[in-house]
Amino acid sequence: MVDISTLEYKVVAFDEGGNKHDITDLIENFGWEENDHELAVRLSFTARNDIVSKSRLSSIIKPNCLILAYAKSGKKPFEEVVRGKVVTWSRVNKNSGYTFKCTAYDDLYCLQKSQDDFFFQSGISTKSRISKVLGQWGISLGRYEGPNASHGKKKYQAMYLSDIVLAILDDGVKKGGSKCIIRQEKGQVQIAKRGGNKDVYVFETDNTVALTHSLSTEDMVTRVKIMGKEKKGGKEKVIATLNGDTKYGVRQRIYKRGHDEKLSDAKSAAQAILDESGFHGNTLIAGDGDFLKVCGEILYTPTTIFADQDGSLVGSTIIGGQKDLAQAYTDAVNNALKSMGKA
């Protein structure tokens, strides 16, 4: 568990000559994000455009320069948490001073901006397909904890490489594999099992200042059509149709059955699309000032909390999925009642 009140950050930039500059004291606003359906992490910051090594910061940091952020908690040493190369560069001169803004992405950004064709024979595993895509673009695959299912014959034409990678992993999940997170760590791609973090950042009840409950149907899918092989004339046959909660209207997705995919597997994959769409969850915010403003931009952080009749948080927070959800809730409720002196 990491106490967020003891976190410290450091930001370092490398100029075109490879010289290292600690720009932590110049940073006014700094953050990074990993968005759905994107592989690359986006890092952005605003800094005072002061004189550094006889030149303004904007003259030192140019497009494609490397930015690294480090973090530590308590007495632990600083460790790299994110890196990226500058993609957008902006210098602003005002009467009140000079400001410098940058946006950077890690090396997976190239996969989001590049298209290619790939063909895979039947029987090739998830990991092997991912390794082939990354390898052809000179990117090495390190730790792999994602799905490793056997896939049917598949052709990808003129698709963005990031979409190909995500499609392969998504198909592996629909075939029973574990959900995973893709990120680049210290220059190497890691595909880690979701929820496998070594460090867990916990919002305790004594430093929680806001609680938001969110519901969204924005990405909801209420019907999935399973399409089969093309008939003569190029029209595909509808194999099956699965309906979800159509009271929100019909929001349809198409699932194309693989060349040698079993109908039962195709139906399971279609059902997974219905089950995973939509969202409801809670957001807990701790801290104040700039940190609170940053957290205000977070859209969804799924978790489960317990509150008494006065709205005060009690007991322990349930974070992420649980193998035995019913038992997890029972234990959490009993612990909450015990802390209130009612059990």
Tab-separated table of N, CA and C in Angstrom, residues 100-180:
chain	number	residue	atom	x	y	z
A	100	PHE	N	5.822	27.525	-21.452
A	100	PHE	CA	6.213	26.500	-22.416
A	100	PHE	C	5.357	25.256	-22.174
A	101	LYS	N	4.736	24.728	-23.246
A	101	LYS	CA	3.871	23.553	-23.129
A	101	LYS	C	4.331	22.460	-24.079
A	102	CYS	N	4.247	21.236	-23.616
A	102	CYS	CA	4.624	20.082	-24.451
A	102	CYS	C	3.676	18.917	-24.228
A	103	THR	N	3.499	18.125	-25.272
A	103	THR	CA	2.820	16.831	-25.175
A	103	THR	C	3.759	15.780	-25.745
A	104	ALA	N	3.921	14.700	-25.020
A	104	ALA	CA	4.838	13.635	-25.440
A	104	ALA	C	4.132	12.285	-25.364
A	105	TYR	N	4.603	11.344	-26.168
A	105	TYR	CA	4.056	9.982	-26.174
A	105	TYR	C	5.208	8.981	-26.119
A	106	ASP	N	4.913	7.788	-25.594
A	106	ASP	CA	5.936	6.748	-25.622
A	106	ASP	C	6.014	6.137	-27.028
A	107	ASP	N	6.892	5.137	-27.213
A	107	ASP	CA	7.157	4.597	-28.557
A	107	ASP	C	5.958	3.892	-29.180
A	108	LEU	N	4.953	3.548	-28.390
A	108	LEU	CA	3.774	2.892	-28.946
A	108	LEU	C	2.933	3.850	-29.781
A	109	TYR	N	3.252	5.133	-29.701
A	109	TYR	CA	2.539	6.136	-30.504
A	109	TYR	C	2.680	5.850	-31.998
A	110	CYS	N	3.845	5.320	-32.382
A	110	CYS	CA	4.057	4.986	-33.799
A	110	CYS	C	3.056	3.948	-34.280
A	111	LEU	N	2.657	3.022	-33.389
A	111	LEU	CA	1.680	1.997	-33.767
A	111	LEU	C	0.291	2.603	-33.973
A	112	GLN	N	0.009	3.696	-33.268
A	112	GLN	CA	-1.278	4.357	-33.421
A	112	GLN	C	-1.350	5.185	-34.698
A	113	LYS	N	-0.201	5.520	-35.256
A	113	LYS	CA	-0.155	6.382	-36.426
A	113	LYS	C	0.275	5.636	-37.696
A	114	SER	N	0.449	4.321	-37.605
A	114	SER	CA	0.932	3.548	-38.757
A	114	SER	C	-0.046	2.432	-39.104
A	115	GLN	N	-0.214	2.185	-40.403
A	115	GLN	CA	-1.079	1.108	-40.887
A	115	GLN	C	-0.247	0.024	-41.565
A	116	ASP	N	-0.794	-1.189	-41.571
A	116	ASP	CA	-0.102	-2.298	-42.208
A	116	ASP	C	-1.103	-3.416	-42.468
A	117	ASP	N	-0.635	-4.445	-43.197
A	117	ASP	CA	-1.438	-5.644	-43.457
A	117	ASP	C	-0.797	-6.826	-42.726
A	118	PHE	N	-1.630	-7.689	-42.146
A	118	PHE	CA	-1.140	-8.911	-41.516
A	118	PHE	C	-2.098	-10.047	-41.826
A	119	PHE	N	-1.523	-11.220	-42.029
A	119	PHE	CA	-2.328	-12.435	-42.226
A	119	PHE	C	-1.798	-13.513	-41.279
A	120	PHE	N	-2.715	-14.149	-40.543
A	120	PHE	CA	-2.341	-15.202	-39.601
A	120	PHE	C	-3.084	-16.488	-39.944
A	121	GLN	N	-2.334	-17.565	-40.001
A	121	GLN	CA	-2.942	-18.876	-40.200
A	121	GLN	C	-3.666	-19.324	-38.931
A	122	SER	N	-4.558	-20.270	-39.065
A	122	SER	CA	-5.295	-20.816	-37.935
A	122	SER	C	-4.353	-21.512	-36.968
A	123	GLY	N	-4.658	-21.388	-35.676
A	123	GLY	CA	-3.898	-22.100	-34.659
A	123	GLY	C	-2.782	-21.303	-34.019
A	124	ILE	N	-2.475	-20.124	-34.542
A	124	ILE	CA	-1.406	-19.300	-33.964
A	124	ILE	C	-1.933	-18.611	-32.711
A	125	SER	N	-1.164	-18.661	-31.611
A	125	SER	CA	-1.615	-18.161	-30.311
A	125	SER	C	-1.634	-16.634	-30.254
A	126	THR	N	-2.306	-16.136	-29.229
A	126	THR	CA	-2.401	-14.685	-29.025
A	126	THR	C	-1.015	-14.067	-28.892
A	127	LYS	N	-0.194	-14.631	-28.027
A	127	LYS	CA	1.140	-14.076	-27.779
A	127	LYS	C	1.982	-14.066	-29.047
A	128	SER	N	1.925	-15.142	-29.822
A	128	SER	CA	2.726	-15.223	-31.047
A	128	SER	C	2.293	-14.165	-32.050
A	129	ARG	N	0.992	-13.897	-32.135
A	129	ARG	CA	0.493	-12.878	-33.062
A	129	ARG	C	0.952	-11.482	-32.626
A	130	ILE	N	0.855	-11.215	-31.330
A	130	ILE	CA	1.294	-9.926	-30.815
A	130	ILE	C	2.790	-9.738	-31.055
A	131	SER	N	3.566	-10.783	-30.787
A	131	SER	CA	5.023	-10.715	-30.972
A	131	SER	C	5.386	-10.435	-32.425
A	132	LYS	N	4.629	-11.027	-33.348
A	132	LYS	CA	4.903	-10.818	-34.772
A	132	LYS	C	4.656	-9.369	-35.171
A	133	VAL	N	3.528	-8.805	-34.722
A	133	VAL	CA	3.198	-7.420	-35.069
A	133	VAL	C	4.254	-6.470	-34.508
A	134	LEU	N	4.583	-6.627	-33.229
A	134	LEU	CA	5.558	-5.736	-32.605
A	134	LEU	C	6.945	-5.932	-33.198
A	135	GLY	N	7.310	-7.196	-33.422
A	135	GLY	CA	8.647	-7.501	-33.929
A	135	GLY	C	8.920	-6.890	-35.288
A	136	GLN	N	7.911	-6.895	-36.167
A	136	GLN	CA	8.104	-6.324	-37.495
A	136	GLN	C	8.307	-4.817	-37.454
A	137	TRP	N	7.970	-4.213	-36.317
A	137	TRP	CA	8.159	-2.768	-36.164
A	137	TRP	C	9.269	-2.456	-35.168
A	138	GLY	N	10.110	-3.448	-34.902
A	138	GLY	CA	11.294	-3.236	-34.078
A	138	GLY	C	11.018	-2.988	-32.613
A	139	ILE	N	9.867	-3.454	-32.130
A	139	ILE	CA	9.505	-3.270	-30.720
A	139	ILE	C	9.552	-4.624	-30.019
A	140	SER	N	10.309	-4.718	-28.943
A	140	SER	CA	10.450	-5.991	-28.232
A	140	SER	C	9.338	-6.163	-27.205
A	141	LEU	N	8.906	-7.398	-27.040
A	141	LEU	CA	7.868	-7.744	-26.070
A	141	LEU	C	8.525	-8.348	-24.847
A	142	GLY	N	8.313	-7.717	-23.698
A	142	GLY	CA	8.882	-8.211	-22.450
A	142	GLY	C	7.909	-9.119	-21.727
A	143	ARG	N	7.538	-8.742	-20.519
A	143	ARG	CA	6.618	-9.549	-19.711
A	143	ARG	C	5.275	-9.690	-20.425
A	144	TYR	N	4.767	-10.922	-20.471
A	144	TYR	CA	3.477	-11.168	-21.115
A	144	TYR	C	2.594	-11.979	-20.181
A	145	GLU	N	1.490	-11.373	-19.733
A	145	GLU	CA	0.530	-12.038	-18.848
A	145	GLU	C	-0.879	-11.988	-19.443
A	146	GLY	N	-0.952	-11.735	-20.734
A	146	GLY	CA	-2.249	-11.625	-21.386
A	146	GLY	C	-2.800	-12.981	-21.788
A	147	PRO	N	-3.913	-12.995	-22.517
A	147	PRO	CA	-4.511	-14.254	-22.974
A	147	PRO	C	-3.586	-14.959	-23.942
A	148	ASN	N	-3.710	-16.254	-24.037
A	148	ASN	CA	-2.880	-17.009	-24.982
A	148	ASN	C	-3.714	-18.105	-25.631
A	149	ALA	N	-4.826	-17.660	-26.198
A	149	ALA	CA	-5.757	-18.590	-26.837
A	149	ALA	C	-5.266	-18.965	-28.230
A	150	SER	N	-5.896	-19.989	-28.787
A	150	SER	CA	-5.632	-20.386	-30.168
A	150	SER	C	-6.683	-19.719	-31.054
A	151	HIS	N	-6.245	-19.016	-32.093
A	151	HIS	CA	-7.155	-18.238	-32.932
A	151	HIS	C	-7.336	-18.879	-34.309
A	152	GLY	N	-8.434	-18.529	-34.929
A	152	GLY	CA	-8.689	-18.980	-36.287
A	152	GLY	C	-7.947	-18.122	-37.304
A	153	LYS	N	-8.048	-18.491	-38.557
A	153	LYS	CA	-7.409	-17.743	-39.641
A	153	LYS	C	-7.969	-16.319	-39.672
A	154	LYS	N	-7.059	-15.340	-39.827
A	154	LYS	CA	-7.502	-13.949	-39.788
A	154	LYS	C	-6.625	-13.071	-40.663
A	155	LYS	N	-7.275	-12.122	-41.363
A	155	LYS	CA	-6.562	-11.174	-42.215
A	155	LYS	C	-6.909	-9.758	-41.771
A	156	TYR	N	-5.887	-8.943	-41.596
A	156	TYR	CA	-6.065	-7.529	-41.268
A	156	TYR	C	-5.510	-6.712	-42.429
A	157	GLN	N	-6.328	-5.853	-42.988
A	157	GLN	CA	-5.911	-5.073	-44.147
A	157	GLN	C	-6.006	-3.576	-43.865
A	158	ALA	N	-4.912	-2.858	-44.152
A	158	ALA	CA	-4.866	-1.400	-44.027
A	158	ALA	C	-5.420	-0.920	-42.692
A	159	MET	N	-5.039	-1.608	-41.626
A	159	MET	CA	-5.494	-1.241	-40.288
A	159	MET	C	-4.350	-0.616	-39.506
A	160	TYR	N	-4.715	0.277	-38.592
A	160	TYR	CA	-3.693	0.821	-37.699
A	160	TYR	C	-3.161	-0.312	-36.817
A	161	LEU	N	-1.858	-0.299	-36.618
A	161	LEU	CA	-1.221	-1.380	-35.866
A	161	LEU	C	-1.765	-1.482	-34.447
A	162	SER	N	-2.067	-0.345	-33.834
A	162	SER	CA	-2.634	-0.377	-32.480
A	162	SER	C	-3.978	-1.095	-32.475
A	163	ASP	N	-4.788	-0.880	-33.527
A	163	ASP	CA	-6.087	-1.547	-33.609
A	163	ASP	C	-5.925	-3.051	-33.816
A	164	ILE	N	-4.895	-3.438	-34.566
A	164	ILE	CA	-4.635	-4.866	-34.777
A	164	ILE	C	-4.272	-5.529	-33.455
A	165	VAL	N	-3.360	-4.902	-32.710
A	165	VAL	CA	-2.934	-5.462	-31.414
A	165	VAL	C	-4.122	-5.572	-30.463
A	166	LEU	N	-4.910	-4.515	-30.375
A	166	LEU	CA	-6.066	-4.529	-29.471
A	166	LEU	C	-7.100	-5.565	-29.907
A	167	ALA	N	-7.289	-5.735	-31.219
A	167	ALA	CA	-8.253	-6.720	-31.726
A	167	ALA	C	-7.805	-8.147	-31.391
A	168	ILE	N	-6.510	-8.409	-31.510
A	168	ILE	CA	-5.983	-9.744	-31.188
A	168	ILE	C	-6.185	-10.045	-29.707
A	169	LEU	N	-5.838	-9.085	-28.854
A	169	LEU	CA	-6.005	-9.283	-27.414
A	169	LEU	C	-7.472	-9.422	-27.033
A	170	ASP	N	-8.328	-8.615	-27.645
A	170	ASP	CA	-9.754	-8.671	-27.343
A	170	ASP	C	-10.336	-10.030	-27.719
A	171	ASP	N	-9.894	-10.573	-28.854
A	171	ASP	CA	-10.361	-11.894	-29.266
A	171	ASP	C	-9.892	-12.959	-28.288
A	172	GLY	N	-8.668	-12.795	-27.773
A	172	GLY	CA	-8.158	-13.736	-26.780
A	172	GLY	C	-8.951	-13.695	-25.493
A	173	VAL	N	-9.368	-12.494	-25.077
A	173	VAL	CA	-10.188	-12.351	-23.870
A	173	VAL	C	-11.547	-12.998	-24.070
A	174	LYS	N	-12.136	-12.785	-25.242
A	174	LYS	CA	-13.455	-13.362	-25.528
A	174	LYS	C	-13.398	-14.890	-25.582
A	175	LYS	N	-12.216	-15.431	-25.780
A	175	LYS	CA	-12.049	-16.887	-25.791
A	175	LYS	C	-11.658	-17.416	-24.419
A	176	GLY	N	-11.830	-16.591	-23.388
A	176	GLY	CA	-11.614	-17.052	-22.020
A	176	GLY	C	-10.351	-16.561	-21.349
A	177	GLY	N	-9.565	-15.738	-22.035
A	177	GLY	CA	-8.327	-15.235	-21.453
A	177	GLY	C	-8.551	-14.084	-20.489
A	178	SER	N	-7.500	-13.716	-19.766
A	178	SER	CA	-7.580	-12.632	-18.795
A	178	SER	C	-7.440	-11.277	-19.466
A	179	LYS	N	-8.158	-10.294	-18.941
A	179	LYS	CA	-7.998	-8.929	-19.425
A	179	LYS	C	-6.619	-8.424	-19.025
A	180	CYS	N	-6.070	-7.526	-19.821
A	180	CYS	CA	-4.708	-7.086	-19.558
A	180	CYS	C	-4.523	-5.610	-19.866
